[in-house]
Amino acid sequence: MSAEFEHRDIQLIAARHGKAVRLAKGEAVQVVNLYGTQVVDCWAYNAEDVSEYMCMEATRVWNQRLNPQVGDSFITSQRHPILTLVADTSPGVHDTFMAACDARRYELLGCTKPHRNCHDNLFEGMAELGVKLPHGNLASFNIFMNIQVQPDGRTLKTLPVVTRPGDYIILRAEMDCYVAFSACPQDIVSIQGQGDNTPRDAELRILTSGFPQVDLQGAWVPEGV
């Protein structure tokens, strides 16, 4: 099960729903895969200016990595670090490629009735904190999602989660920020683990101390520059 760290709050992300939290710089959020099967989409915003948001494209440039590992930071649209991955007990399989699911995605999958989706969950979670976002954002960090780059170097393969019950990651805030999460409602494409593709609850813990620390790394630059 999840290790115990000093925390000020524990919240459940109900299956198919979203939740957002506000972190002070230096605090962290622990995302626990309670059942070991659930994909959790994640977004972050500068608490002082929500037009500045965590950007997957800038993050890949900063780290020179397709997907993050412990010690890597997530970078905003203004190229500032906003979150740093300081711990990961899972196999380290996460995704920065795939767009969050939205209402249109489920229409394209053949749904004829409204289907809960991560993009709406983002807005709902932030609205619970009284925050209105200026625009949508399909580019989420997809925690625990298993997307494999194929041997040709260009094709992606979508596979189920490979985490275990109680696996977690810890994201440290590098600025005062809002962090939003969605326990992904996807039940058509096989991404949730254990074969039944059933969305399940996940857990958030807002940590104040005792969690692992790593040094904040600067942006990658080529040798000789």
mmCIF file with all atom_site columns, C-alpha atoms in Angstrom:
data_model
loop_
_atom_site.group_PDB
_atom_site.id
_atom_site.type_symbol
_atom_site.label_atom_id
_atom_site.label_alt_id
_atom_site.label_comp_id
_atom_site.label_asym_id
_atom_site.label_entity_id
_atom_site.label_seq_id
_atom_site.pdbx_PDB_ins_code
_atom_site.Cartn_x
_atom_site.Cartn_y
_atom_site.Cartn_z
_atom_site.occupancy
_atom_site.B_iso_or_equiv
_atom_site.pdbx_formal_charge
_atom_site.auth_seq_id
_atom_site.auth_comp_id
_atom_site.auth_asym_id
_atom_site.auth_atom_id
_atom_site.pdbx_PDB_model_num
ATOM 1   C CA . MET A 1 1   ? 0.000   0.000  0.000   1.00 0.00 ? 1   MET A CA 1
ATOM 2   C CA . SER A 1 2   ? 0.910   3.667  -0.211  1.00 0.00 ? 2   SER A CA 1
ATOM 3   C CA . ALA A 1 3   ? 3.744   4.893  2.005   1.00 0.00 ? 3   ALA A CA 1
ATOM 4   C CA . GLU A 1 4   ? 2.760   7.366  4.718   1.00 0.00 ? 4   GLU A CA 1
ATOM 5   C CA . PHE A 1 5   ? 4.051   10.929 4.441   1.00 0.00 ? 5   PHE A CA 1
ATOM 6   C CA . GLU A 1 6   ? 3.049   14.058 6.340   1.00 0.00 ? 6   GLU A CA 1
ATOM 7   C CA . HIS A 1 7   ? -0.154  15.266 4.692   1.00 0.00 ? 7   HIS A CA 1
ATOM 8   C CA . ARG A 1 8   ? -2.847  17.858 5.212   1.00 0.00 ? 8   ARG A CA 1
ATOM 9   C CA . ASP A 1 9   ? -5.609  16.298 3.151   1.00 0.00 ? 9   ASP A CA 1
ATOM 10  C CA . ILE A 1 10  ? -6.731  13.043 1.547   1.00 0.00 ? 10  ILE A CA 1
ATOM 11  C CA . GLN A 1 11  ? -9.293  13.077 -1.246  1.00 0.00 ? 11  GLN A CA 1
ATOM 12  C CA . LEU A 1 12  ? -10.898 10.409 -3.387  1.00 0.00 ? 12  LEU A CA 1
ATOM 13  C CA . ILE A 1 13  ? -11.108 10.832 -7.150  1.00 0.00 ? 13  ILE A CA 1
ATOM 14  C CA . ALA A 1 14  ? -14.311 8.941  -7.821  1.00 0.00 ? 14  ALA A CA 1
ATOM 15  C CA . ALA A 1 15  ? -14.275 6.664  -10.845 1.00 0.00 ? 15  ALA A CA 1
ATOM 16  C CA . ARG A 1 16  ? -15.209 8.602  -14.018 1.00 0.00 ? 16  ARG A CA 1
ATOM 17  C CA . HIS A 1 17  ? -15.003 11.943 -12.173 1.00 0.00 ? 17  HIS A CA 1
ATOM 18  C CA . GLY A 1 18  ? -12.475 14.691 -11.530 1.00 0.00 ? 18  GLY A CA 1
ATOM 19  C CA . LYS A 1 19  ? -10.905 16.526 -8.621  1.00 0.00 ? 19  LYS A CA 1
ATOM 20  C CA . ALA A 1 20  ? -8.642  19.582 -8.370  1.00 0.00 ? 20  ALA A CA 1
ATOM 21  C CA . VAL A 1 21  ? -6.429  20.806 -5.529  1.00 0.00 ? 21  VAL A CA 1
ATOM 22  C CA . ARG A 1 22  ? -4.384  23.909 -4.810  1.00 0.00 ? 22  ARG A CA 1
ATOM 23  C CA . LEU A 1 23  ? -0.743  23.396 -3.812  1.00 0.00 ? 23  LEU A CA 1
ATOM 24  C CA . ALA A 1 24  ? 1.642   25.887 -2.287  1.00 0.00 ? 24  ALA A CA 1
ATOM 25  C CA . LYS A 1 25  ? 5.178   25.921 -3.673  1.00 0.00 ? 25  LYS A CA 1
ATOM 26  C CA . GLY A 1 26  ? 7.114   23.102 -1.987  1.00 0.00 ? 26  GLY A CA 1
ATOM 27  C CA . GLU A 1 27  ? 4.048   20.990 -1.217  1.00 0.00 ? 27  GLU A CA 1
ATOM 28  C CA . ALA A 1 28  ? 3.350   17.833 -3.205  1.00 0.00 ? 28  ALA A CA 1
ATOM 29  C CA . VAL A 1 29  ? 0.484   15.652 -4.325  1.00 0.00 ? 29  VAL A CA 1
ATOM 30  C CA . GLN A 1 30  ? 0.612   11.873 -4.116  1.00 0.00 ? 30  GLN A CA 1
ATOM 31  C CA . VAL A 1 31  ? -1.538  10.082 -6.709  1.00 0.00 ? 31  VAL A CA 1
ATOM 32  C CA . VAL A 1 32  ? -2.369  6.548  -5.577  1.00 0.00 ? 32  VAL A CA 1
ATOM 33  C CA . ASN A 1 33  ? -3.641  3.871  -7.956  1.00 0.00 ? 33  ASN A CA 1
ATOM 34  C CA . LEU A 1 34  ? -5.840  2.156  -5.363  1.00 0.00 ? 34  LEU A CA 1
ATOM 35  C CA . TYR A 1 35  ? -6.743  -0.832 -7.536  1.00 0.00 ? 35  TYR A CA 1
ATOM 36  C CA . GLY A 1 36  ? -3.689  -0.794 -9.784  1.00 0.00 ? 36  GLY A CA 1
ATOM 37  C CA . THR A 1 37  ? -5.858  -0.492 -12.878 1.00 0.00 ? 37  THR A CA 1
ATOM 38  C CA . GLN A 1 38  ? -6.769  3.162  -13.341 1.00 0.00 ? 38  GLN A CA 1
ATOM 39  C CA . VAL A 1 39  ? -5.472  5.833  -15.726 1.00 0.00 ? 39  VAL A CA 1
ATOM 40  C CA . VAL A 1 40  ? -5.458  9.303  -14.117 1.00 0.00 ? 40  VAL A CA 1
ATOM 41  C CA . ASP A 1 41  ? -5.272  12.368 -16.377 1.00 0.00 ? 41  ASP A CA 1
ATOM 42  C CA . CYS A 1 42  ? -3.490  15.396 -14.886 1.00 0.00 ? 42  CYS A CA 1
ATOM 43  C CA . TRP A 1 43  ? -3.257  19.140 -15.626 1.00 0.00 ? 43  TRP A CA 1
ATOM 44  C CA . ALA A 1 44  ? -1.617  22.013 -13.723 1.00 0.00 ? 44  ALA A CA 1
ATOM 45  C CA . TYR A 1 45  ? -2.043  25.802 -13.772 1.00 0.00 ? 45  TYR A CA 1
ATOM 46  C CA . ASN A 1 46  ? -0.174  28.733 -12.261 1.00 0.00 ? 46  ASN A CA 1
ATOM 47  C CA . ALA A 1 47  ? -2.357  29.769 -9.318  1.00 0.00 ? 47  ALA A CA 1
ATOM 48  C CA . GLU A 1 48  ? -1.595  33.457 -9.967  1.00 0.00 ? 48  GLU A CA 1
ATOM 49  C CA . ASP A 1 49  ? -2.401  33.311 -13.689 1.00 0.00 ? 49  ASP A CA 1
ATOM 50  C CA . VAL A 1 50  ? -4.317  30.305 -15.013 1.00 0.00 ? 50  VAL A CA 1
ATOM 51  C CA . SER A 1 51  ? -3.526  31.311 -18.579 1.00 0.00 ? 51  SER A CA 1
ATOM 52  C CA . GLU A 1 52  ? -0.111  29.713 -17.816 1.00 0.00 ? 52  GLU A CA 1
ATOM 53  C CA . TYR A 1 53  ? -0.554  25.948 -17.835 1.00 0.00 ? 53  TYR A CA 1
ATOM 54  C CA . MET A 1 54  ? 1.464   22.732 -17.780 1.00 0.00 ? 54  MET A CA 1
ATOM 55  C CA . CYS A 1 55  ? 2.471   22.024 -21.374 1.00 0.00 ? 55  CYS A CA 1
ATOM 56  C CA . MET A 1 56  ? 3.431   18.560 -22.594 1.00 0.00 ? 56  MET A CA 1
ATOM 57  C CA . GLU A 1 57  ? 5.231   19.912 -25.667 1.00 0.00 ? 57  GLU A CA 1
ATOM 58  C CA . ALA A 1 58  ? 7.493   22.212 -23.613 1.00 0.00 ? 58  ALA A CA 1
ATOM 59  C CA . THR A 1 59  ? 8.023   19.426 -21.068 1.00 0.00 ? 59  THR A CA 1
ATOM 60  C CA . ARG A 1 60  ? 9.374   17.019 -23.678 1.00 0.00 ? 60  ARG A CA 1
ATOM 61  C CA . VAL A 1 61  ? 11.800  19.676 -24.939 1.00 0.00 ? 61  VAL A CA 1
ATOM 62  C CA . TRP A 1 62  ? 12.985  20.518 -21.401 1.00 0.00 ? 62  TRP A CA 1
ATOM 63  C CA . ASN A 1 63  ? 13.653  16.894 -20.397 1.00 0.00 ? 63  ASN A CA 1
ATOM 64  C CA . GLN A 1 64  ? 14.548  15.472 -23.830 1.00 0.00 ? 64  GLN A CA 1
ATOM 65  C CA . ARG A 1 65  ? 12.353  12.513 -22.955 1.00 0.00 ? 65  ARG A CA 1
ATOM 66  C CA . LEU A 1 66  ? 9.085   11.194 -24.343 1.00 0.00 ? 66  LEU A CA 1
ATOM 67  C CA . ASN A 1 67  ? 7.769   10.374 -20.889 1.00 0.00 ? 67  ASN A CA 1
ATOM 68  C CA . PRO A 1 68  ? 8.971   11.560 -17.475 1.00 0.00 ? 68  PRO A CA 1
ATOM 69  C CA . GLN A 1 69  ? 11.088  9.751  -14.925 1.00 0.00 ? 69  GLN A CA 1
ATOM 70  C CA . VAL A 1 70  ? 11.906  10.654 -11.317 1.00 0.00 ? 70  VAL A CA 1
ATOM 71  C CA . GLY A 1 71  ? 13.805  13.946 -11.289 1.00 0.00 ? 71  GLY A CA 1
ATOM 72  C CA . ASP A 1 72  ? 12.092  15.348 -14.382 1.00 0.00 ? 72  ASP A CA 1
ATOM 73  C CA . SER A 1 73  ? 9.969   18.483 -14.197 1.00 0.00 ? 73  SER A CA 1
ATOM 74  C CA . PHE A 1 74  ? 6.801   19.469 -16.025 1.00 0.00 ? 74  PHE A CA 1
ATOM 75  C CA . ILE A 1 75  ? 7.052   22.796 -17.801 1.00 0.00 ? 75  ILE A CA 1
ATOM 76  C CA . THR A 1 76  ? 4.472   25.481 -18.465 1.00 0.00 ? 76  THR A CA 1
ATOM 77  C CA . SER A 1 77  ? 3.445   27.285 -21.611 1.00 0.00 ? 77  SER A CA 1
ATOM 78  C CA . GLN A 1 78  ? 5.774   30.083 -20.390 1.00 0.00 ? 78  GLN A CA 1
ATOM 79  C CA . ARG A 1 79  ? 8.631   27.520 -19.980 1.00 0.00 ? 79  ARG A CA 1
ATOM 80  C CA . HIS A 1 80  ? 8.711   27.569 -16.189 1.00 0.00 ? 80  HIS A CA 1
ATOM 81  C CA . PRO A 1 81  ? 8.825   24.397 -14.054 1.00 0.00 ? 81  PRO A CA 1
ATOM 82  C CA . ILE A 1 82  ? 5.486   23.843 -12.341 1.00 0.00 ? 82  ILE A CA 1
ATOM 83  C CA . LEU A 1 83  ? 5.661   20.234 -11.049 1.00 0.00 ? 83  LEU A CA 1
ATOM 84  C CA . THR A 1 84  ? 8.545   17.812 -10.498 1.00 0.00 ? 84  THR A CA 1
ATOM 85  C CA . LEU A 1 85  ? 8.221   14.030 -10.339 1.00 0.00 ? 85  LEU A CA 1
ATOM 86  C CA . VAL A 1 86  ? 9.979   13.151 -7.061  1.00 0.00 ? 86  VAL A CA 1
ATOM 87  C CA . ALA A 1 87  ? 8.788   9.570  -6.480  1.00 0.00 ? 87  ALA A CA 1
ATOM 88  C CA . ASP A 1 88  ? 7.270   6.743  -8.513  1.00 0.00 ? 88  ASP A CA 1
ATOM 89  C CA . THR A 1 89  ? 6.645   3.237  -7.153  1.00 0.00 ? 89  THR A CA 1
ATOM 90  C CA . SER A 1 90  ? 4.911   2.102  -10.352 1.00 0.00 ? 90  SER A CA 1
ATOM 91  C CA . PRO A 1 91  ? 6.778   0.503  -13.286 1.00 0.00 ? 91  PRO A CA 1
ATOM 92  C CA . GLY A 1 92  ? 7.205   4.081  -14.557 1.00 0.00 ? 92  GLY A CA 1
ATOM 93  C CA . VAL A 1 93  ? 4.824   3.694  -17.475 1.00 0.00 ? 93  VAL A CA 1
ATOM 94  C CA . HIS A 1 94  ? 3.043   7.004  -18.136 1.00 0.00 ? 94  HIS A CA 1
ATOM 95  C CA . ASP A 1 95  ? 2.041   8.998  -21.223 1.00 0.00 ? 95  ASP A CA 1
ATOM 96  C CA . THR A 1 96  ? 2.406   12.536 -22.557 1.00 0.00 ? 96  THR A CA 1
ATOM 97  C CA . PHE A 1 97  ? 1.227   11.838 -26.141 1.00 0.00 ? 97  PHE A CA 1
ATOM 98  C CA . MET A 1 98  ? -2.482  11.070 -26.067 1.00 0.00 ? 98  MET A CA 1
ATOM 99  C CA . ALA A 1 99  ? -5.159  13.744 -25.858 1.00 0.00 ? 99  ALA A CA 1
ATOM 100 C CA . ALA A 1 100 ? -7.544  13.584 -22.942 1.00 0.00 ? 100 ALA A CA 1
ATOM 101 C CA . CYS A 1 101 ? -10.899 12.075 -23.840 1.00 0.00 ? 101 CYS A CA 1
ATOM 102 C CA . ASP A 1 102 ? -13.702 14.558 -24.469 1.00 0.00 ? 102 ASP A CA 1
ATOM 103 C CA . ALA A 1 103 ? -17.316 14.453 -25.603 1.00 0.00 ? 103 ALA A CA 1
ATOM 104 C CA . ARG A 1 104 ? -16.344 14.388 -29.283 1.00 0.00 ? 104 ARG A CA 1
ATOM 105 C CA . ARG A 1 105 ? -14.002 11.453 -28.712 1.00 0.00 ? 105 ARG A CA 1
ATOM 106 C CA . TYR A 1 106 ? -16.907 9.337  -27.469 1.00 0.00 ? 106 TYR A CA 1
ATOM 107 C CA . GLU A 1 107 ? -19.071 10.393 -30.403 1.00 0.00 ? 107 GLU A CA 1
ATOM 108 C CA . LEU A 1 108 ? -16.325 9.127  -32.704 1.00 0.00 ? 108 LEU A CA 1
ATOM 109 C CA . LEU A 1 109 ? -16.274 5.874  -30.717 1.00 0.00 ? 109 LEU A CA 1
ATOM 110 C CA . GLY A 1 110 ? -19.983 5.392  -31.464 1.00 0.00 ? 110 GLY A CA 1
ATOM 111 C CA . CYS A 1 111 ? -21.615 6.692  -28.298 1.00 0.00 ? 111 CYS A CA 1
ATOM 112 C CA . THR A 1 112 ? -25.078 8.076  -28.994 1.00 0.00 ? 112 THR A CA 1
ATOM 113 C CA . LYS A 1 113 ? -25.640 9.337  -25.441 1.00 0.00 ? 113 LYS A CA 1
ATOM 114 C CA . PRO A 1 114 ? -23.523 11.719 -23.340 1.00 0.00 ? 114 PRO A CA 1
ATOM 115 C CA . HIS A 1 115 ? -20.493 9.980  -21.843 1.00 0.00 ? 115 HIS A CA 1
ATOM 116 C CA . ARG A 1 116 ? -18.438 11.278 -18.915 1.00 0.00 ? 116 ARG A CA 1
ATOM 117 C CA . ASN A 1 117 ? -15.017 12.397 -20.088 1.00 0.00 ? 117 ASN A CA 1
ATOM 118 C CA . CYS A 1 118 ? -11.714 13.730 -18.766 1.00 0.00 ? 118 CYS A CA 1
ATOM 119 C CA . HIS A 1 119 ? -11.958 17.141 -20.429 1.00 0.00 ? 119 HIS A CA 1
ATOM 120 C CA . ASP A 1 120 ? -15.275 17.920 -18.744 1.00 0.00 ? 120 ASP A CA 1
ATOM 121 C CA . ASN A 1 121 ? -13.854 16.524 -15.486 1.00 0.00 ? 121 ASN A CA 1
ATOM 122 C CA . LEU A 1 122 ? -11.048 19.104 -15.696 1.00 0.00 ? 122 LEU A CA 1
ATOM 123 C CA . PHE A 1 123 ? -13.549 21.967 -15.815 1.00 0.00 ? 123 PHE A CA 1
ATOM 124 C CA . GLU A 1 124 ? -15.742 20.432 -13.106 1.00 0.00 ? 124 GLU A CA 1
ATOM 125 C CA . GLY A 1 125 ? -12.820 19.918 -10.740 1.00 0.00 ? 125 GLY A CA 1
ATOM 126 C CA . MET A 1 126 ? -11.549 23.462 -11.184 1.00 0.00 ? 126 MET A CA 1
ATOM 127 C CA . ALA A 1 127 ? -15.058 24.897 -10.850 1.00 0.00 ? 127 ALA A CA 1
ATOM 128 C CA . GLU A 1 128 ? -15.327 23.229 -7.423  1.00 0.00 ? 128 GLU A CA 1
ATOM 129 C CA . LEU A 1 129 ? -12.402 25.451 -6.380  1.00 0.00 ? 129 LEU A CA 1
ATOM 130 C CA . GLY A 1 130 ? -14.107 28.501 -7.870  1.00 0.00 ? 130 GLY A CA 1
ATOM 131 C CA . VAL A 1 131 ? -11.699 28.692 -10.799 1.00 0.00 ? 131 VAL A CA 1
ATOM 132 C CA . LYS A 1 132 ? -12.867 29.336 -14.369 1.00 0.00 ? 132 LYS A CA 1
ATOM 133 C CA . LEU A 1 133 ? -10.366 28.323 -17.030 1.00 0.00 ? 133 LEU A CA 1
ATOM 134 C CA . PRO A 1 134 ? -9.858  30.606 -20.041 1.00 0.00 ? 134 PRO A CA 1
ATOM 135 C CA . HIS A 1 135 ? -9.698  27.742 -22.543 1.00 0.00 ? 135 HIS A CA 1
ATOM 136 C CA . GLY A 1 136 ? -9.754  23.968 -22.871 1.00 0.00 ? 136 GLY A CA 1
ATOM 137 C CA . ASN A 1 137 ? -6.694  21.747 -22.777 1.00 0.00 ? 137 ASN A CA 1
ATOM 138 C CA . LEU A 1 138 ? -6.633  18.266 -24.310 1.00 0.00 ? 138 LEU A CA 1
ATOM 139 C CA . ALA A 1 139 ? -2.894  17.841 -23.618 1.00 0.00 ? 139 ALA A CA 1
ATOM 140 C CA . SER A 1 140 ? -2.933  16.093 -20.256 1.00 0.00 ? 140 SER A CA 1
ATOM 141 C CA . PHE A 1 141 ? -0.214  14.139 -18.457 1.00 0.00 ? 141 PHE A CA 1
ATOM 142 C CA . ASN A 1 142 ? -1.737  10.655 -18.455 1.00 0.00 ? 142 ASN A CA 1
ATOM 143 C CA . ILE A 1 143 ? -0.530  9.039  -15.252 1.00 0.00 ? 143 ILE A CA 1
ATOM 144 C CA . PHE A 1 144 ? -0.204  5.233  -15.391 1.00 0.00 ? 144 PHE A CA 1
ATOM 145 C CA . MET A 1 145 ? -1.349  5.143  -19.042 1.00 0.00 ? 145 MET A CA 1
ATOM 146 C CA . ASN A 1 146 ? 0.470   2.535  -21.157 1.00 0.00 ? 146 ASN A CA 1
ATOM 147 C CA . ILE A 1 147 ? 1.256   3.880  -24.636 1.00 0.00 ? 147 ILE A CA 1
ATOM 148 C CA . GLN A 1 148 ? 4.162   2.105  -26.349 1.00 0.00 ? 148 GLN A CA 1
ATOM 149 C CA . VAL A 1 149 ? 6.298   3.482  -29.150 1.00 0.00 ? 149 VAL A CA 1
ATOM 150 C CA . GLN A 1 150 ? 6.678   0.685  -31.693 1.00 0.00 ? 150 GLN A CA 1
ATOM 151 C CA . PRO A 1 151 ? 9.971   -0.472 -33.305 1.00 0.00 ? 151 PRO A CA 1
ATOM 152 C CA . ASP A 1 152 ? 9.406   1.720  -36.366 1.00 0.00 ? 152 ASP A CA 1
ATOM 153 C CA . GLY A 1 153 ? 9.879   4.734  -34.082 1.00 0.00 ? 153 GLY A CA 1
ATOM 154 C CA . ARG A 1 154 ? 6.651   6.432  -35.163 1.00 0.00 ? 154 ARG A CA 1
ATOM 155 C CA . THR A 1 155 ? 3.686   4.135  -34.459 1.00 0.00 ? 155 THR A CA 1
ATOM 156 C CA . LEU A 1 156 ? 1.989   4.129  -31.053 1.00 0.00 ? 156 LEU A CA 1
ATOM 157 C CA . LYS A 1 157 ? 0.225   1.173  -29.451 1.00 0.00 ? 157 LYS A CA 1
ATOM 158 C CA . THR A 1 158 ? -2.446  1.618  -26.786 1.00 0.00 ? 158 THR A CA 1
ATOM 159 C CA . LEU A 1 159 ? -2.310  -1.008 -24.026 1.00 0.00 ? 159 LEU A CA 1
ATOM 160 C CA . PRO A 1 160 ? -3.820  -1.522 -20.551 1.00 0.00 ? 160 PRO A CA 1
ATOM 161 C CA . VAL A 1 161 ? -2.280  -0.151 -17.352 1.00 0.00 ? 161 VAL A CA 1
ATOM 162 C CA . VAL A 1 162 ? 0.548   -2.209 -15.819 1.00 0.00 ? 162 VAL A CA 1
ATOM 163 C CA . THR A 1 163 ? 0.550   -0.774 -12.289 1.00 0.00 ? 163 THR A CA 1
ATOM 164 C CA . ARG A 1 164 ? -0.204  -2.645 -9.049  1.00 0.00 ? 164 ARG A CA 1
ATOM 165 C CA . PRO A 1 165 ? -2.650  -1.802 -6.258  1.00 0.00 ? 165 PRO A CA 1
ATOM 166 C CA . GLY A 1 166 ? -1.178  0.965  -4.117  1.00 0.00 ? 166 GLY A CA 1
ATOM 167 C CA . ASP A 1 167 ? 1.375   2.151  -6.688  1.00 0.00 ? 167 ASP A CA 1
ATOM 168 C CA . TYR A 1 168 ? 1.799   5.919  -6.566  1.00 0.00 ? 168 TYR A CA 1
ATOM 169 C CA . ILE A 1 169 ? 3.635   8.898  -7.933  1.00 0.00 ? 169 ILE A CA 1
ATOM 170 C CA . ILE A 1 170 ? 4.476   12.133 -6.091  1.00 0.00 ? 170 ILE A CA 1
ATOM 171 C CA . LEU A 1 171 ? 4.503   15.502 -7.861  1.00 0.00 ? 171 LEU A CA 1
ATOM 172 C CA . ARG A 1 172 ? 6.134   18.455 -6.062  1.00 0.00 ? 172 ARG A CA 1
ATOM 173 C CA . ALA A 1 173 ? 4.879   21.983 -6.739  1.00 0.00 ? 173 ALA A CA 1
ATOM 174 C CA . GLU A 1 174 ? 7.532   24.386 -8.087  1.00 0.00 ? 174 GLU A CA 1
ATOM 175 C CA . MET A 1 175 ? 5.112   27.328 -7.830  1.00 0.00 ? 175 MET A CA 1
ATOM 176 C CA . ASP A 1 176 ? 1.752   27.947 -6.207  1.00 0.00 ? 176 ASP A CA 1
ATOM 177 C CA . CYS A 1 177 ? -0.518  26.019 -8.533  1.00 0.00 ? 177 CYS A CA 1
ATOM 178 C CA . TYR A 1 178 ? -3.759  24.247 -9.162  1.00 0.00 ? 178 TYR A CA 1
ATOM 179 C CA . VAL A 1 179 ? -3.482  20.590 -10.116 1.00 0.00 ? 179 VAL A CA 1
ATOM 180 C CA . ALA A 1 180 ? -6.512  18.852 -11.623 1.00 0.00 ? 180 ALA A CA 1
ATOM 181 C CA . PHE A 1 181 ? -7.070  15.125 -12.057 1.00 0.00 ? 181 PHE A CA 1
ATOM 182 C CA . SER A 1 182 ? -9.558  12.819 -13.747 1.00 0.00 ? 182 SER A CA 1
ATOM 183 C CA . ALA A 1 183 ? -10.091 9.135  -13.005 1.00 0.00 ? 183 ALA A CA 1
ATOM 184 C CA . CYS A 1 184 ? -10.456 8.474  -16.716 1.00 0.00 ? 184 CYS A CA 1
ATOM 185 C CA . PRO A 1 185 ? -13.981 7.332  -17.712 1.00 0.00 ? 185 PRO A CA 1
ATOM 186 C CA . GLN A 1 186 ? -12.707 5.444  -20.777 1.00 0.00 ? 186 GLN A CA 1
ATOM 187 C CA . ASP A 1 187 ? -14.527 2.093  -20.954 1.00 0.00 ? 187 ASP A CA 1
ATOM 188 C CA . ILE A 1 188 ? -14.486 1.463  -24.722 1.00 0.00 ? 188 ILE A CA 1
ATOM 189 C CA . VAL A 1 189 ? -10.796 1.584  -25.666 1.00 0.00 ? 189 VAL A CA 1
ATOM 190 C CA . SER A 1 190 ? -8.912  -0.960 -23.540 1.00 0.00 ? 190 SER A CA 1
ATOM 191 C CA . ILE A 1 191 ? -6.662  1.198  -21.356 1.00 0.00 ? 191 ILE A CA 1
ATOM 192 C CA . GLN A 1 192 ? -7.733  0.331  -17.803 1.00 0.00 ? 192 GLN A CA 1
ATOM 193 C CA . GLY A 1 193 ? -5.957  -2.707 -16.367 1.00 0.00 ? 193 GLY A CA 1
ATOM 194 C CA . GLN A 1 194 ? -7.055  -6.265 -15.548 1.00 0.00 ? 194 GLN A CA 1
ATOM 195 C CA . GLY A 1 195 ? -9.013  -6.760 -18.744 1.00 0.00 ? 195 GLY A CA 1
ATOM 196 C CA . ASP A 1 196 ? -12.491 -5.585 -17.754 1.00 0.00 ? 196 ASP A CA 1
ATOM 197 C CA . ASN A 1 197 ? -11.791 -1.921 -18.697 1.00 0.00 ? 197 ASN A CA 1
ATOM 198 C CA . THR A 1 198 ? -13.828 -0.650 -15.754 1.00 0.00 ? 198 THR A CA 1
ATOM 199 C CA . PRO A 1 199 ? -12.965 2.843  -14.424 1.00 0.00 ? 199 PRO A CA 1
ATOM 200 C CA . ARG A 1 200 ? -12.184 2.807  -10.696 1.00 0.00 ? 200 ARG A CA 1
ATOM 201 C CA . ASP A 1 201 ? -11.440 5.265  -7.894  1.00 0.00 ? 201 ASP A CA 1
ATOM 202 C CA . ALA A 1 202 ? -8.001  6.744  -7.258  1.00 0.00 ? 202 ALA A CA 1
ATOM 203 C CA . GLU A 1 203 ? -6.701  8.700  -4.270  1.00 0.00 ? 203 GLU A CA 1
ATOM 204 C CA . LEU A 1 204 ? -4.954  12.040 -3.761  1.00 0.00 ? 204 LEU A CA 1
ATOM 205 C CA . ARG A 1 205 ? -2.883  13.046 -0.761  1.00 0.00 ? 205 ARG A CA 1
ATOM 206 C CA . ILE A 1 206 ? -1.616  16.596 -0.353  1.00 0.00 ? 206 ILE A CA 1
ATOM 207 C CA . LEU A 1 207 ? 1.813   16.222 1.244   1.00 0.00 ? 207 LEU A CA 1
ATOM 208 C CA . THR A 1 208 ? 3.520   18.848 3.368   1.00 0.00 ? 208 THR A CA 1
ATOM 209 C CA . SER A 1 209 ? 6.801   17.135 4.322   1.00 0.00 ? 209 SER A CA 1
ATOM 210 C CA . GLY A 1 210 ? 8.675   13.847 4.545   1.00 0.00 ? 210 GLY A CA 1
ATOM 211 C CA . PHE A 1 211 ? 8.367   12.962 0.868   1.00 0.00 ? 211 PHE A CA 1
ATOM 212 C CA . PRO A 1 212 ? 11.464  12.368 -1.306  1.00 0.00 ? 212 PRO A CA 1
ATOM 213 C CA . GLN A 1 213 ? 13.316  15.418 -2.563  1.00 0.00 ? 213 GLN A CA 1
ATOM 214 C CA . VAL A 1 214 ? 15.230  15.851 -5.810  1.00 0.00 ? 214 VAL A CA 1
ATOM 215 C CA . ASP A 1 215 ? 17.104  18.870 -7.138  1.00 0.00 ? 215 ASP A CA 1
ATOM 216 C CA . LEU A 1 216 ? 15.317  20.997 -9.699  1.00 0.00 ? 216 LEU A CA 1
ATOM 217 C CA . GLN A 1 217 ? 17.080  20.542 -13.030 1.00 0.00 ? 217 GLN A CA 1
ATOM 218 C CA . GLY A 1 218 ? 17.494  23.235 -15.648 1.00 0.00 ? 218 GLY A CA 1
ATOM 219 C CA . ALA A 1 219 ? 16.408  23.069 -19.265 1.00 0.00 ? 219 ALA A CA 1
ATOM 220 C CA . TRP A 1 220 ? 18.296  20.826 -21.657 1.00 0.00 ? 220 TRP A CA 1
ATOM 221 C CA . VAL A 1 221 ? 20.658  22.616 -24.033 1.00 0.00 ? 221 VAL A CA 1
ATOM 222 C CA . PRO A 1 222 ? 22.909  21.007 -26.655 1.00 0.00 ? 222 PRO A CA 1
ATOM 223 C CA . GLU A 1 223 ? 26.575  20.532 -25.869 1.00 0.00 ? 223 GLU A CA 1
ATOM 224 C CA . GLY A 1 224 ? 28.662  23.514 -26.854 1.00 0.00 ? 224 GLY A CA 1
ATOM 225 C CA . VAL A 1 225 ? 25.835  26.032 -26.525 1.00 0.00 ? 225 VAL A CA 1
#
